[in-house]
Amino acid sequence: MPTGYWRSVVQRGLEVPSDRPLDDLTAELTAMLGSPDPEQRDGIAYPALTTWIDRGVYDDLLVGLGDGMAAGLTVGLGEAGTDSVFRRAFSVLVLAECLDRGTSRHLLTSGKVLQWGDQVATWYLREKDTRGYVPGRGWAHTVAHGADAIGVLATSPHLAAAELTVLLDVLADRLLARDTGLLTGGEPDRMAMATMQVLRRNVVSLKVLEPWVNRIAAAAAPMGSNEDRDPYLDSGNAQAFLRALYLQLSLAADPPQVRPDLILVLVEVLRTTNAQYLGPPHPA
C-alpha cells in the first residue's frame, strides 16, 4: 500500500484498520521494518507494530508474530554496510516487545522464551553491521537494539541465575569483539542499562559479577601505541561501558541489592584503568 495509507493510520492514533485483514497489515508492516526509508521504518512500521502489541491486538497471535521477528534476525546476516541491517535491527526491537508483553501477561511458555533468547543471542554475536546512525537512512543501531532486547529478556521469570549469567557474557562478548568497532552512538550506555536489568533480578552473585567486570576492565586500558591500529579503538568500548555502569549503579532508580559491593569493584577498576587521569596535571 502507498505510504499515504499508513500515514493516515498514524494520524488516526494507530487504530487497527478495518478495511484489510490483520495478517495482510502485519506482513506489510514487517516488510517495512526493513525499509531504508526512516519514515516507513521508524515512523510507521515500528510504532504501529509495538502499539498493537501493547494494546493486546496480537495476544492470541503473539508466538507467531515473535517467530516472524526472530526469523527477521537472519535476513542478510553476515552482511555489513548494506540496507539489510534495518530488518535485523528493527526485528529485534519488535521481538523485545513481544517478550515484554508475553512476560507481563503470562502469554509465553518457558521453552518459547528460551528459544527467542537463544536466537537473539546468536544474532547479536554474529551481527557484522554495527553502524549506529546511517546518513540518509537513520538509525540502524544493532548493538543498542540488541542490548535493549537482552534487557527485556532479563526481566522474564523463565530465566534463572544461569541464563542471566549467559546474558552478561553475551553483552561482554559483543562489547569486546574487535569487529564491533568503536561505538559512538550511546551503545555502551544501553548495554549498561541491560546489565542493570540483569542485576535487578538479584540472583547473580558478586562471585560471578566481579570476574565478569574484571574481564571487561582488562580491555579498558590502552596497551600502548601500535603502528597499525589506534589502541583506543580496542579500549574505548570497555572504558565507556564501565563508566556507564558506574553511573547507572550510582544514580539509577531501583538499585540492585549488589549495588554497594559492585560499586566498590567498579571504583577500583576505573581507578586502575584511568590512573593517567587521576594524578597531578601534566605540564603543558
Coordinates of C-alpha atoms in Angstrom, one line a residue, residues 133-283:
Y133 CA 23.4 6.4 12.6
V134 CA 23.4 5.9 8.9
P135 CA 23.3 9.2 7.0
G136 CA 20.3 9.5 4.8
R137 CA 18.7 6.4 6.3
G138 CA 18.6 7.0 10.0
W139 CA 19.4 4.6 12.9
A140 CA 20.5 1.1 12.4
H141 CA 21.9 0.7 15.9
T142 CA 22.1 -3.1 16.1
V143 CA 24.3 -3.1 19.2
A144 CA 21.9 -0.8 21.1
H145 CA 18.8 -2.6 20.0
G146 CA 20.2 -6.0 20.8
A147 CA 21.1 -4.7 24.3
D148 CA 17.5 -3.5 24.7
A149 CA 16.2 -6.9 23.8
I150 CA 18.6 -8.6 26.3
G151 CA 17.4 -6.2 29.0
V152 CA 13.8 -7.3 28.3
L153 CA 14.8 -10.9 28.4
A154 CA 16.4 -10.4 31.8
T155 CA 13.0 -9.5 33.3
S156 CA 11.5 -12.8 32.3
P157 CA 10.8 -15.2 35.3
H158 CA 11.7 -18.0 33.0
L159 CA 15.4 -17.0 33.2
A160 CA 17.3 -18.0 36.4
A161 CA 20.8 -17.3 37.5
A162 CA 22.5 -19.5 34.9
E163 CA 20.6 -17.9 32.0
L164 CA 21.1 -14.4 33.3
T165 CA 24.9 -15.1 33.6
V166 CA 24.8 -16.1 29.9
L167 CA 23.2 -12.8 29.0
L168 CA 26.0 -11.0 30.8
D169 CA 28.6 -13.0 28.9
V170 CA 26.8 -12.2 25.6
L171 CA 27.0 -8.5 26.4
A172 CA 30.7 -8.7 27.2
D173 CA 31.5 -10.8 24.1
R174 CA 29.7 -8.2 21.9
L175 CA 31.4 -5.3 23.7
L176 CA 34.9 -6.7 23.4
A177 CA 34.7 -8.2 20.0
R178 CA 37.3 -6.4 17.7
D179 CA 34.8 -6.3 14.8
T180 CA 32.3 -4.4 16.9
G181 CA 34.2 -1.2 16.1
L182 CA 34.3 1.9 18.3
L183 CA 30.8 2.6 19.5
T184 CA 29.8 6.3 19.3
G185 CA 26.0 6.2 19.4
G186 CA 25.4 5.6 23.1
E187 CA 25.5 1.9 22.8
P188 CA 27.7 1.3 25.9
D189 CA 25.0 3.1 27.9
R190 CA 22.3 0.9 26.5
M191 CA 24.4 -2.2 27.3
A192 CA 24.8 -0.9 30.8
M193 CA 21.0 -0.5 31.1
A194 CA 20.6 -4.1 30.0
T195 CA 23.2 -5.1 32.6
M196 CA 21.1 -3.3 35.2
Q197 CA 18.1 -5.3 34.3
V198 CA 20.1 -8.5 35.0
L199 CA 21.3 -7.1 38.3
R200 CA 17.8 -6.1 39.4
R201 CA 16.8 -9.7 39.4
N202 CA 19.1 -10.0 42.5
V203 CA 20.1 -13.6 41.7
V204 CA 23.5 -13.2 40.1
S205 CA 26.1 -13.1 42.9
L206 CA 29.2 -10.9 43.3
K207 CA 31.3 -14.1 42.9
V208 CA 30.1 -14.1 39.3
L209 CA 30.0 -10.3 38.7
E210 CA 33.5 -9.5 39.9
P211 CA 35.4 -11.6 37.4
W212 CA 33.0 -10.5 34.7
V213 CA 33.8 -6.8 35.4
N214 CA 37.5 -7.6 35.6
R215 CA 37.3 -9.3 32.2
I216 CA 36.0 -6.1 30.7
A217 CA 38.4 -4.0 32.7
A218 CA 41.3 -5.9 31.2
A219 CA 40.4 -4.4 27.9
A220 CA 39.7 -0.9 29.2
A221 CA 43.3 0.5 29.3
P222 CA 45.1 1.3 26.1
M223 CA 48.1 -1.0 25.8
G224 CA 50.4 1.4 24.1
S225 CA 50.9 2.6 20.6
N226 CA 50.7 0.3 17.6
E227 CA 51.7 1.5 14.2
D228 CA 48.8 -0.4 12.6
R229 CA 46.0 0.3 15.0
D230 CA 44.9 3.0 17.4
P231 CA 44.9 1.3 20.8
Y232 CA 41.8 3.4 21.9
L233 CA 39.8 1.5 19.3
D234 CA 40.2 -1.6 21.5
S235 CA 39.9 0.1 24.9
G236 CA 37.2 2.7 24.2
N237 CA 34.1 0.4 24.3
A238 CA 35.2 -1.3 27.5
Q239 CA 36.0 2.0 29.2
A240 CA 32.8 3.6 28.1
F241 CA 30.8 0.7 29.4
L242 CA 32.5 0.6 32.8
R243 CA 31.8 4.4 33.2
A244 CA 28.2 3.9 32.1
L245 CA 27.6 1.1 34.5
Y246 CA 29.1 3.0 37.4
L247 CA 26.9 6.0 36.6
Q248 CA 23.8 3.9 36.5
L249 CA 24.6 2.0 39.6
S250 CA 25.2 5.3 41.4
L251 CA 22.2 7.2 40.1
A252 CA 19.5 5.0 38.6
A253 CA 16.3 4.3 40.4
D254 CA 15.6 0.8 41.9
P255 CA 19.2 -0.2 42.5
P256 CA 20.0 -3.9 42.8
Q257 CA 21.0 -5.4 46.1
V258 CA 24.6 -5.9 44.9
R259 CA 25.0 -2.2 44.3
P260 CA 27.3 -1.3 47.3
D261 CA 29.7 -4.1 46.7
L262 CA 29.7 -3.8 42.9
I263 CA 30.3 0.0 43.0
L264 CA 33.5 -0.7 45.0
V265 CA 34.6 -3.2 42.4
L266 CA 33.9 -0.6 39.6
V267 CA 35.7 2.2 41.5
E268 CA 38.8 0.0 41.8
V269 CA 38.9 -1.0 38.1
L270 CA 38.1 2.6 37.0
R271 CA 41.0 3.9 39.2
T272 CA 43.3 1.3 37.7
T273 CA 42.3 1.9 34.1
N274 CA 42.3 5.7 34.4
A275 CA 45.4 6.2 36.5
Q276 CA 46.9 8.6 34.0
Y277 CA 44.0 11.0 34.5
L278 CA 43.9 10.9 38.3
G279 CA 47.4 12.1 39.2
P280 CA 48.8 15.7 39.1
P281 CA 48.1 17.5 35.8
H282 CA 50.8 17.1 33.2
P283 CA 52.7 20.2 32.3

